């Protein structure tokens, strides 16, 4: 990095290219904030499977890092259940536990069978 003259405004020390990069970052930050707001209001649920008292949901998530370029992540499975009147959730992963997956697949098969008739 070449040394630059000391000035009062740090922005004036940036080259046109660096300013361009800064604007791009700013643009991206604003978009991430907007998307996060939207996702908080309306979380993206791609699939849902209730298994006993636990509901499994297949969702995309946002990590919350302002400089993340790979958001949303997933989708991943999350488990939701009630505990002492509160809704609890737990990250499951990319694949469901075997028994829950079997139930989900059975539901999908039933849906396909219904479509045929
Ligand atoms: Zn992310």
Coordinates of N, CA and C in Angstrom, one line a residue, residues 8-104:
X8 N -7.6 15.7 6.7 CA -8.6 15.6 7.8 C -9.8 14.7 7.5
X9 N -10.1 14.6 6.2 CA -11.2 13.7 5.8 C -10.6 12.4 5.3
X10 N -10.9 11.3 6.0 CA -10.3 10.0 5.6 C -10.7 9.6 4.2
X11 N -11.9 10.0 3.8 CA -12.5 9.6 2.5 C -11.6 10.2 1.3
X12 N -11.0 11.3 1.6 CA -10.2 11.9 0.5 C -8.9 11.2 0.3
X13 N -8.6 10.3 1.3 CA -7.3 9.5 1.1 C -7.6 8.3 0.3
X14 N -8.8 8.0 0.0 CA -9.1 6.8 -0.8 C -9.1 7.1 -2.3
X15 N -8.6 6.1 -3.0 CA -8.6 6.2 -4.5 C -10.1 6.0 -5.0
X16 N -10.3 6.3 -6.2 CA -11.6 6.2 -6.8 C -12.0 4.7 -6.7
X17 N -11.1 3.8 -6.9 CA -11.4 2.4 -6.8 C -11.8 2.0 -5.4
X18 N -11.1 2.5 -4.4 CA -11.4 2.2 -3.0 C -12.8 2.7 -2.6
X19 N -13.1 3.9 -3.1 CA -14.4 4.5 -2.8 C -15.5 3.7 -3.4
X20 N -15.2 3.2 -4.6 CA -16.1 2.3 -5.3 C -16.4 1.1 -4.5
X21 N -15.4 0.5 -4.0 CA -15.5 -0.7 -3.1 C -16.3 -0.4 -1.9
X22 N -16.0 0.8 -1.3 CA -16.8 1.2 -0.1 C -18.3 1.4 -0.4
X23 N -18.6 1.9 -1.6 CA -20.0 2.1 -1.9 C -20.6 0.8 -2.1
X24 N -19.9 -0.2 -2.7 CA -20.4 -1.5 -3.0 C -20.7 -2.2 -1.6
X25 N -19.8 -2.0 -0.7 CA -20.0 -2.6 0.7 C -21.3 -2.0 1.3
X26 N -21.4 -0.7 1.2 CA -22.5 0.1 1.8 C -23.8 -0.4 1.2
X27 N -23.8 -0.6 -0.1 CA -25.0 -1.1 -0.8 C -25.4 -2.4 -0.3
X28 N -24.3 -3.3 -0.2 CA -24.6 -4.6 0.3 C -25.1 -4.7 1.7
X29 N -24.6 -3.8 2.6 CA -25.0 -3.7 4.0 C -26.5 -3.4 4.0
X30 N -26.8 -2.4 3.2 CA -28.2 -1.9 3.2 C -29.2 -3.0 2.8
X31 N -28.7 -3.8 1.7 CA -29.5 -4.9 1.2 C -29.7 -6.0 2.3
X32 N -28.6 -6.3 3.0 CA -28.6 -7.3 4.0 C -29.6 -6.9 5.1
X33 N -29.5 -5.7 5.5 CA -30.4 -5.2 6.6 C -31.9 -5.3 6.1
X34 N -32.1 -4.9 4.9 CA -33.5 -5.0 4.4 C -34.0 -6.4 4.3
X35 N -33.1 -7.3 3.8 CA -33.5 -8.7 3.7 C -33.7 -9.3 5.1
X36 N -32.9 -8.9 6.1 CA -33.0 -9.4 7.4 C -34.3 -9.0 8.0
X37 N -34.7 -7.8 7.8 CA -36.0 -7.3 8.2 C -37.1 -8.1 7.6
X38 N -37.0 -8.3 6.3 CA -38.1 -9.1 5.6 C -38.1 -10.5 6.2
X39 N -37.0 -11.1 6.4 CA -36.9 -12.5 6.8 C -37.4 -12.6 8.3
X40 N -37.2 -11.6 9.1 CA -37.7 -11.6 10.5 C -39.2 -11.6 10.5
X41 N -39.8 -10.8 9.6 CA -41.2 -10.7 9.5 C -41.9 -11.9 8.9
X42 N -41.2 -12.5 8.0 CA -41.8 -13.7 7.3 C -40.7 -14.7 7.0
X43 N -40.4 -15.6 8.0 CA -39.3 -16.5 7.9 C -39.6 -17.5 6.8
X44 N -38.6 -17.9 6.0 CA -38.8 -18.8 4.8 C -38.9 -20.2 5.3
X45 N -40.0 -20.8 5.3 CA -40.2 -22.2 5.6 C -40.5 -23.0 4.3
X46 N -39.6 -23.9 4.0 CA -39.7 -24.6 2.8 C -40.4 -25.9 3.0
X47 N -40.4 -26.5 4.2 CA -41.1 -27.7 4.5 C -41.3 -27.8 6.0
X48 N -42.4 -28.5 6.3 CA -42.7 -28.6 7.7 C -43.2 -30.0 8.0
X49 N -42.8 -30.6 9.1 CA -43.2 -31.9 9.4 C -43.4 -32.0 10.9
X50 N -44.6 -32.2 11.4 CA -44.8 -32.4 12.8 C -44.7 -33.9 13.2
X51 N -43.9 -34.1 14.2 CA -43.6 -35.5 14.6 C -43.8 -35.6 16.1
X52 N -44.9 -36.2 16.5 CA -45.2 -36.1 17.9 C -45.5 -34.7 18.3
X53 N -44.8 -34.3 19.3 CA -45.0 -32.9 19.8 C -43.9 -32.0 19.2
X54 N -43.1 -32.5 18.3 CA -42.0 -31.7 17.8 C -42.4 -31.3 16.3
X55 N -42.2 -30.1 15.9 CA -42.4 -29.7 14.6 C -41.0 -29.5 14.0
X56 N -40.7 -30.1 12.9 CA -39.5 -29.9 12.1 C -39.8 -29.0 11.0
X57 N -38.9 -28.0 10.9 CA -39.1 -27.1 9.7 C -37.7 -27.0 9.0
X58 N -37.9 -26.9 7.7 CA -36.8 -26.8 6.8 C -36.7 -25.3 6.3
X59 N -35.7 -24.6 6.9 CA -35.7 -23.2 6.7 C -34.3 -22.7 6.2
X60 N -34.4 -21.6 5.5 CA -33.1 -20.9 5.2 C -32.9 -19.9 6.3
X61 N -31.7 -19.7 6.6 CA -31.3 -18.8 7.7 C -30.3 -17.7 7.3
X62 N -30.3 -16.6 8.0 CA -29.3 -15.6 7.8 C -28.5 -15.5 9.0
X63 N -27.2 -15.5 8.8 CA -26.2 -15.6 9.9 C -26.1 -14.3 10.6
X64 N -26.5 -13.2 10.0 CA -26.5 -11.9 10.7 C -25.2 -11.2 10.5
X65 N -24.2 -11.8 9.9 CA -22.9 -11.1 9.6 C -23.2 -10.1 8.4
X66 N -22.8 -8.9 8.7 CA -23.1 -7.8 7.7 C -22.3 -8.0 6.4
X67 N -21.1 -8.6 6.5 CA -20.3 -8.8 5.2 C -20.5 -10.2 4.6
X68 N -21.5 -10.9 5.0 CA -21.7 -12.3 4.5 C -22.3 -12.2 3.1
X69 N -21.7 -12.9 2.1 CA -22.2 -12.8 0.7 C -22.9 -14.1 0.4
X70 N -23.0 -15.0 1.4 CA -23.6 -16.3 1.1 C -25.0 -16.5 1.7
X71 N -25.5 -15.5 2.3 CA -26.8 -15.5 2.9 C -27.9 -15.6 1.9
X72 N -29.0 -16.3 2.0 CA -29.3 -17.1 3.2 C -28.6 -18.4 3.1
X73 N -28.4 -19.0 4.3 CA -27.7 -20.3 4.4 C -28.8 -21.4 4.5
X74 N -28.3 -22.6 4.2 CA -29.2 -23.7 4.2 C -29.9 -24.0 2.9
X75 N -31.1 -24.5 2.9 CA -31.9 -24.6 4.1 C -31.5 -25.8 5.0
X76 N -31.8 -25.6 6.3 CA -31.5 -26.5 7.3 C -32.7 -26.9 8.1
X77 N -32.7 -28.0 8.7 CA -33.8 -28.5 9.5 C -33.7 -27.9 11.0
X78 N -34.8 -27.4 11.5 CA -34.9 -27.0 12.8 C -36.0 -27.7 13.5
X79 N -35.9 -27.9 14.8 CA -36.9 -28.6 15.5 C -37.5 -27.5 16.5
X80 N -38.8 -27.5 16.5 CA -39.6 -26.6 17.4 C -40.5 -27.4 18.3
X81 N -40.5 -27.1 19.6 CA -41.4 -27.7 20.5 C -41.7 -26.8 21.7
X82 N -42.7 -27.2 22.4 CA -43.1 -26.4 23.6 C -42.5 -27.0 24.8
X83 N -42.0 -26.1 25.7 CA -41.5 -26.5 27.0 C -41.8 -25.4 28.0
X84 N -42.6 -25.8 28.9 CA -43.0 -24.9 30.0 C -43.7 -23.7 29.4
X85 N -44.6 -23.9 28.4 CA -45.3 -22.8 27.8 C -44.5 -21.9 26.8
X86 N -43.2 -22.3 26.7 CA -42.4 -21.5 25.7 C -42.0 -22.4 24.5
X87 N -41.9 -21.7 23.4 CA -41.5 -22.4 22.2 C -40.0 -22.5 22.2
X88 N -39.5 -23.7 22.1 CA -38.0 -23.9 22.1 C -37.7 -24.3 20.7
X89 N -36.5 -24.0 20.2 CA -36.0 -24.5 18.9 C -34.6 -25.0 19.0
X90 N -34.3 -25.9 18.1 CA -33.0 -26.5 18.1 C -32.6 -26.8 16.6
X91 N -31.3 -26.5 16.3 CA -30.8 -26.8 15.0 C -30.6 -28.3 14.8
X92 N -31.1 -28.8 13.7 CA -31.0 -30.3 13.5 C -29.9 -30.5 12.5
X93 N -29.9 -29.8 11.4 CA -28.9 -30.0 10.4 C -29.4 -30.2 9.0
X94 N -28.6 -30.5 8.1 CA -29.0 -30.7 6.7 C -29.9 -31.9 6.5
X95 N -29.7 -32.9 7.3 CA -30.6 -34.1 7.2 C -31.4 -34.3 8.5
X96 N -32.6 -34.8 8.3 CA -33.4 -35.1 9.5 C -32.9 -36.4 10.2
X97 N -33.2 -36.5 11.5 CA -33.0 -37.8 12.1 C -33.9 -38.9 11.4
X98 N -33.4 -40.1 11.4 CA -34.0 -41.1 10.5 C -35.6 -41.3 10.6
X99 N -36.1 -41.3 11.9 CA -37.5 -41.5 12.1 C -38.4 -40.4 11.5
X100 N -37.9 -39.2 11.8 CA -38.6 -38.0 11.3 C -38.6 -37.9 9.8
X101 N -37.5 -38.3 9.2 CA -37.4 -38.3 7.7 C -38.3 -39.3 7.1
X102 N -38.5 -40.4 7.7 CA -39.4 -41.5 7.2 C -40.8 -40.9 7.2
X103 N -41.2 -40.2 8.2 CA -42.5 -39.7 8.3 C -42.7 -38.6 7.2
X104 N -41.7 -37.8 7.0 CA -41.8 -36.8 6.0 C -41.9 -37.4 4.6

